[in-house]
Short mmCIF file of C-alpha atoms in Angstrom, two decimals:
data_model
loop_
_atom_site.label_atom_id
_atom_site.label_comp_id
_atom_site.label_asym_id
_atom_site.label_seq_id
_atom_site.Cartn_x
_atom_site.Cartn_y
_atom_site.Cartn_z
CA MET Z 58 0.00 0.00 0.00
CA LYS Z 59 2.35 2.67 -1.25
CA PHE Z 60 1.04 6.14 -2.05
CA LYS Z 61 3.34 8.98 -2.96
CA LYS Z 62 2.47 12.25 -1.34
CA ILE Z 63 0.24 14.35 -3.57
CA ILE Z 64 2.07 17.37 -4.92
CA THR Z 65 1.18 20.49 -2.98
CA PRO Z 66 2.68 23.96 -2.93
CA PHE Z 67 5.42 24.68 -0.44
CA LEU Z 68 4.47 27.97 1.15
CA ILE Z 69 7.73 29.67 2.07
CA GLY Z 70 8.04 29.93 5.80
CA ALA Z 71 4.89 27.94 6.56
CA LEU Z 72 6.81 25.20 8.30
CA ALA Z 73 8.55 27.62 10.60
CA PHE Z 74 5.27 29.26 11.51
CA SER Z 75 3.59 25.93 12.19
CA LEU Z 76 6.45 24.94 14.46
CA ALA Z 77 6.16 28.25 16.25
CA ALA Z 78 2.45 27.64 16.79
CA CYS Z 79 3.09 24.14 18.05
CA GLY Z 80 5.75 25.47 20.36
CA LYS Z 81 3.30 27.99 21.75
CA ASP Z 82 0.65 25.32 22.35
CA LYS Z 83 3.16 23.08 24.08
CA LYS Z 84 5.01 25.64 26.12
CA GLU Z 85 4.36 23.81 29.37
CA ASP Z 86 5.84 20.59 27.98
CA ALA Z 87 8.91 22.51 26.84
CA ASP Z 88 9.31 24.03 30.29
CA LYS Z 89 9.42 20.53 31.76
CA SER Z 90 12.10 19.28 29.38
CA THR Z 91 15.47 18.34 30.80
CA PRO Z 92 18.78 20.00 29.87
CA GLU Z 93 19.70 16.77 28.09
CA ASP Z 94 16.54 16.98 25.98
CA ASN Z 95 17.23 20.61 25.09
CA ALA Z 96 20.83 19.79 24.19
CA GLY Z 97 19.66 17.03 21.85
CA ILE Z 98 17.19 19.34 20.15
CA GLU Z 99 19.79 22.05 19.72
CA GLU Z 100 22.24 19.55 18.22
CA MET Z 101 19.59 18.33 15.79
CA GLN Z 102 18.77 21.90 14.76
CA LYS Z 103 22.45 22.66 14.15
CA ASN Z 104 22.83 19.57 11.97
CA LEU Z 105 19.68 20.39 10.02
CA ALA Z 106 20.93 23.94 9.46
CA LYS Z 107 24.15 22.56 7.93
CA GLN Z 108 22.10 21.25 5.00
CA GLN Z 109 20.99 24.76 4.11
CA VAL Z 110 22.63 26.89 1.44
CA GLU Z 111 23.27 30.61 1.17
CA ASN Z 112 20.02 32.50 0.56
CA ASP Z 113 21.28 34.47 -2.41
CA ILE Z 114 22.87 31.72 -4.48
CA VAL Z 115 21.09 30.24 -7.51
CA VAL Z 116 20.25 26.59 -6.90
CA ALA Z 117 18.33 25.92 -10.11
CA VAL Z 118 17.17 27.56 -13.32
CA VAL Z 119 13.77 26.51 -14.71
CA ASN Z 120 12.86 28.00 -18.10
CA ASP Z 121 15.14 30.99 -17.46
CA GLU Z 122 13.67 31.54 -13.98
CA GLU Z 123 16.36 31.51 -11.32
CA ILE Z 124 15.52 29.81 -8.01
CA THR Z 125 17.51 31.05 -5.06
CA GLY Z 126 18.72 29.46 -1.89
CA GLU Z 127 16.02 31.24 0.11
CA ARG Z 128 13.34 29.18 -1.58
CA TYR Z 129 15.48 26.06 -1.44
CA ASN Z 130 15.92 26.38 2.32
CA ALA Z 131 12.16 26.79 2.86
CA ILE Z 132 11.39 23.63 0.91
CA LEU Z 133 14.33 21.87 2.56
CA GLN Z 134 12.72 22.41 5.96
CA SER Z 135 9.54 20.73 4.76
CA VAL Z 136 11.45 17.73 3.40
CA GLN Z 137 13.43 17.44 6.62
CA MET Z 138 10.21 17.50 8.62
CA GLU Z 139 8.76 14.72 6.48
CA PHE Z 140 11.80 12.60 7.30
CA LEU Z 141 11.34 13.24 11.01
CA GLN Z 142 7.64 12.44 10.87
CA SER Z 143 8.36 9.14 9.15
CA GLY Z 144 10.79 8.16 11.89
CA GLN Z 145 13.94 8.75 9.84
CA ASP Z 146 16.94 10.82 10.84
CA PRO Z 147 17.33 13.63 8.28
CA THR Z 148 20.82 14.38 9.58
CA ALA Z 149 22.13 10.87 8.89
CA GLU Z 150 24.99 10.75 6.42
CA ASN Z 151 23.07 8.61 3.92
CA ALA Z 152 19.99 10.84 4.14
CA SER Z 153 21.61 14.14 3.19
CA GLU Z 154 21.86 13.45 -0.56
CA THR Z 155 18.33 12.03 -0.67
CA ILE Z 156 16.96 15.14 1.02
CA LYS Z 157 18.84 17.38 -1.40
CA THR Z 158 17.45 15.48 -4.39
CA GLN Z 159 13.89 15.58 -3.07
CA THR Z 160 14.19 19.29 -2.35
CA LEU Z 161 15.42 20.09 -5.85
CA ASP Z 162 12.70 17.89 -7.37
CA ALA Z 163 10.09 19.77 -5.36
CA ILE Z 164 11.50 23.11 -6.53
CA VAL Z 165 11.40 22.09 -10.18
CA ASN Z 166 7.91 20.61 -9.96
CA GLN Z 167 6.50 23.57 -8.10
CA THR Z 168 8.11 26.11 -10.42
CA LEU Z 169 6.89 24.40 -13.58
CA LEU Z 170 3.33 24.26 -12.31
CA ILE Z 171 3.35 27.86 -11.09
CA GLN Z 172 4.75 29.01 -14.44
CA GLN Z 173 1.88 27.27 -16.21
CA ALA Z 174 -0.59 28.65 -13.70
CA ASN Z 175 0.63 32.17 -14.42
CA LYS Z 176 0.19 31.60 -18.14
CA ALA Z 177 -3.39 30.51 -17.47
CA ASP Z 178 -4.10 33.99 -16.08
CA ILE Z 179 -5.77 32.70 -12.93
CA THR Z 180 -7.26 35.43 -10.77
CA VAL Z 181 -7.25 35.52 -6.98
CA GLU Z 182 -9.58 37.78 -5.02
CA ASP Z 183 -8.35 39.70 -1.99
CA THR Z 184 -11.04 37.99 0.07
CA GLU Z 185 -9.51 34.60 -0.73
CA ILE Z 186 -6.11 35.75 0.48
CA ASP Z 187 -7.60 37.31 3.61
CA GLU Z 188 -9.46 34.08 4.40
CA ASP Z 189 -6.25 32.04 4.20
CA TYR Z 190 -4.41 34.65 6.23
CA ALA Z 191 -7.09 34.48 8.91
CA GLY Z 192 -6.47 30.75 9.08
CA PHE Z 193 -2.84 31.37 9.97
CA ILE Z 194 -3.90 33.82 12.66
CA GLU Z 195 -6.04 31.06 14.16
CA GLN Z 196 -2.90 28.92 14.47
CA PHE Z 197 -1.72 31.57 16.89
CA ASP Z 198 -4.92 31.43 18.96
CA GLY Z 199 -6.32 34.39 17.05
CA ASP Z 200 -3.42 36.64 18.01
CA GLU Z 201 -2.35 38.46 14.85
CA GLU Z 202 0.51 40.18 16.64
CA ALA Z 203 1.97 36.76 17.52
CA LEU Z 204 1.83 35.82 13.84
CA LYS Z 205 3.51 39.10 12.90
CA ASP Z 206 6.26 38.37 15.44
CA ALA Z 207 6.78 34.94 13.90
CA LEU Z 208 6.95 36.50 10.44
CA ALA Z 209 9.45 39.08 11.66
CA ALA Z 210 11.57 36.29 13.11
CA GLU Z 211 11.75 34.90 9.57
CA ASN Z 212 12.56 38.35 8.12
CA GLN Z 213 9.15 38.57 6.46
CA THR Z 214 6.30 41.04 6.50
CA VAL Z 215 2.56 40.55 6.30
CA GLU Z 216 2.68 41.88 2.74
CA THR Z 217 5.27 39.36 1.53
CA PHE Z 218 3.47 36.58 3.37
CA LYS Z 219 0.21 37.44 1.65
CA GLU Z 220 2.01 37.35 -1.71
CA GLN Z 221 3.06 33.80 -0.88
CA ILE Z 222 -0.51 32.95 0.06
CA LYS Z 223 -1.65 34.30 -3.30
CA GLU Z 224 0.91 32.12 -5.07
CA LYS Z 225 -0.36 29.11 -3.14
CA ILE Z 226 -3.95 29.80 -4.17
CA VAL Z 227 -2.96 30.22 -7.82
CA PHE Z 228 -1.07 26.95 -7.62
CA GLU Z 229 -4.03 25.11 -6.11
CA LYS Z 230 -6.50 26.52 -8.65
CA TYR Z 231 -4.29 25.48 -11.53
CA GLN Z 232 -3.74 22.03 -10.09
CA ASN Z 233 -7.50 21.60 -9.74
CA SER Z 234 -7.98 22.70 -13.34
CA ILE Z 235 -5.83 19.88 -14.70
CA ILE Z 236 -7.42 17.17 -12.57
CA THR Z 237 -10.42 15.25 -13.85
CA GLU Z 238 -12.60 13.42 -11.37
CA GLU Z 239 -12.24 9.65 -11.45
CA ASP Z 240 -14.64 7.25 -9.79
CA VAL Z 241 -13.30 4.92 -7.09
CA THR Z 242 -14.43 1.36 -7.72
CA GLU Z 243 -15.49 -1.15 -5.11
CA GLU Z 244 -12.67 -3.40 -6.28
CA GLU Z 245 -10.11 -0.67 -5.53
CA ILE Z 246 -11.61 -0.09 -2.08
CA GLU Z 247 -11.53 -3.79 -1.21
CA GLU Z 248 -7.97 -4.19 -2.49
CA PHE Z 249 -6.83 -1.26 -0.37
CA TYR Z 250 -8.58 -2.67 2.69
CA GLU Z 251 -7.04 -6.12 2.19
CA GLU Z 252 -3.57 -4.58 2.04
CA PHE Z 253 -4.33 -2.64 5.22
CA ILE Z 254 -5.43 -5.81 7.00
CA ALA Z 255 -2.29 -7.62 5.83
CA MET Z 256 -0.13 -4.83 7.24
CA SER Z 257 -2.03 -5.01 10.53
CA GLU Z 258 -1.34 -8.71 11.08
CA GLY Z 259 0.61 -9.36 14.25
CA ASN Z 260 -0.94 -6.43 16.06
CA ASP Z 261 -2.61 -8.12 19.01
CA GLU Z 262 -3.76 -4.94 20.70
CA GLU Z 263 -7.17 -4.83 19.02
CA GLU Z 264 -9.16 -6.12 16.12
CA PRO Z 265 -8.74 -4.18 12.87
CA PRO Z 266 -11.70 -1.94 12.02
CA ALA Z 267 -14.33 -3.17 9.60
CA LEU Z 268 -14.26 -2.06 5.98
CA GLU Z 269 -17.32 0.13 6.39
CA ASP Z 270 -15.65 1.99 9.26
CA LEU Z 271 -12.72 2.85 6.99
CA ARG Z 272 -14.56 3.28 3.70
CA GLU Z 273 -14.58 7.09 3.69
CA THR Z 274 -10.87 7.30 4.56
CA ILE Z 275 -9.95 4.68 1.98
CA VAL Z 276 -11.89 6.48 -0.75
CA SER Z 277 -10.08 9.71 0.15
CA PHE Z 278 -6.67 8.01 -0.10
CA ILE Z 279 -7.47 6.49 -3.46
CA GLU Z 280 -8.84 9.76 -4.83
CA GLN Z 281 -5.67 11.56 -3.79
CA ASP Z 282 -3.56 8.89 -5.44
CA LYS Z 283 -5.50 9.23 -8.71
CA GLN Z 284 -5.19 13.01 -8.59
CA GLN Z 285 -1.47 12.81 -7.95
CA LYS Z 286 -0.94 10.50 -10.89
CA GLN Z 287 -2.67 13.02 -13.14
CA VAL Z 288 -0.49 15.86 -11.85
CA LEU Z 289 2.67 13.78 -12.25
CA ALA Z 290 1.69 12.87 -15.81
CA HIS Z 291 1.13 16.57 -16.53
CA LEU Z 292 4.55 17.38 -15.07
CA ASP Z 293 6.18 14.74 -17.27
CA GLU Z 294 4.73 16.51 -20.31
CA LEU Z 295 5.93 19.91 -19.09
CA LYS Z 296 9.43 18.59 -18.48
CA LYS Z 297 9.73 17.38 -22.06
CA ASP Z 298 9.80 20.97 -23.30
CA ALA Z 299 11.33 22.60 -20.22
CA GLN Z 300 14.89 23.84 -19.77
CA ILE Z 301 16.02 22.74 -16.34
CA GLU Z 302 19.48 23.30 -14.88
CA LEU Z 303 20.39 22.28 -11.35
CA LYS Z 304 23.20 24.37 -9.87
CA ILE Z 305 23.97 22.46 -6.66
#
């Protein structure tokens, strides 16, 4: 049961802001941490930072558009977080090259899709941007000043952040425009469920849930997989005519 993550836009700085929000929500837990715990976290952060590049260098050129280290580092953070969430050590020697490759792939894919989205002349209303922005404020318990502080810590302003939100919305609208809805068959649902049951064998803690209890979740997974395959096929076509140069 292997599903690649559906391609989504990497909003610059979003990871840092999410971490800041999580840190705020879990302040009491952090206060209880031991010096040893803090030392381990600091060491991990230092090692993760070593994988970053200078903000002003060009890391890739996609159809004459230069991508700088600033964007690379933002996407890098997201890739590193995915490694951590999957139980892998992103600072391991054998992981560094993989992370770099995945980060560059994400940059190329995102840039190609955004370039096409811009050609499609997709419009974004201010109300759409404001709605997304309000969602980020909610991550900070409705405290806009706390969000502004987090932005300032990343050397960003509300204006630049809203520009990034606009780019994200354009990206999503374009992605939706190239996706056609595909029905999920009963056979696909049952096959997915059987694979899930097979993976659950040996877990004596509780009985696996019935198919009907998981049906909605399974359908969602399969729909995302179908959508991703369409986007990847579209990217393959774009890459045939694209000029892509990786600089690092």
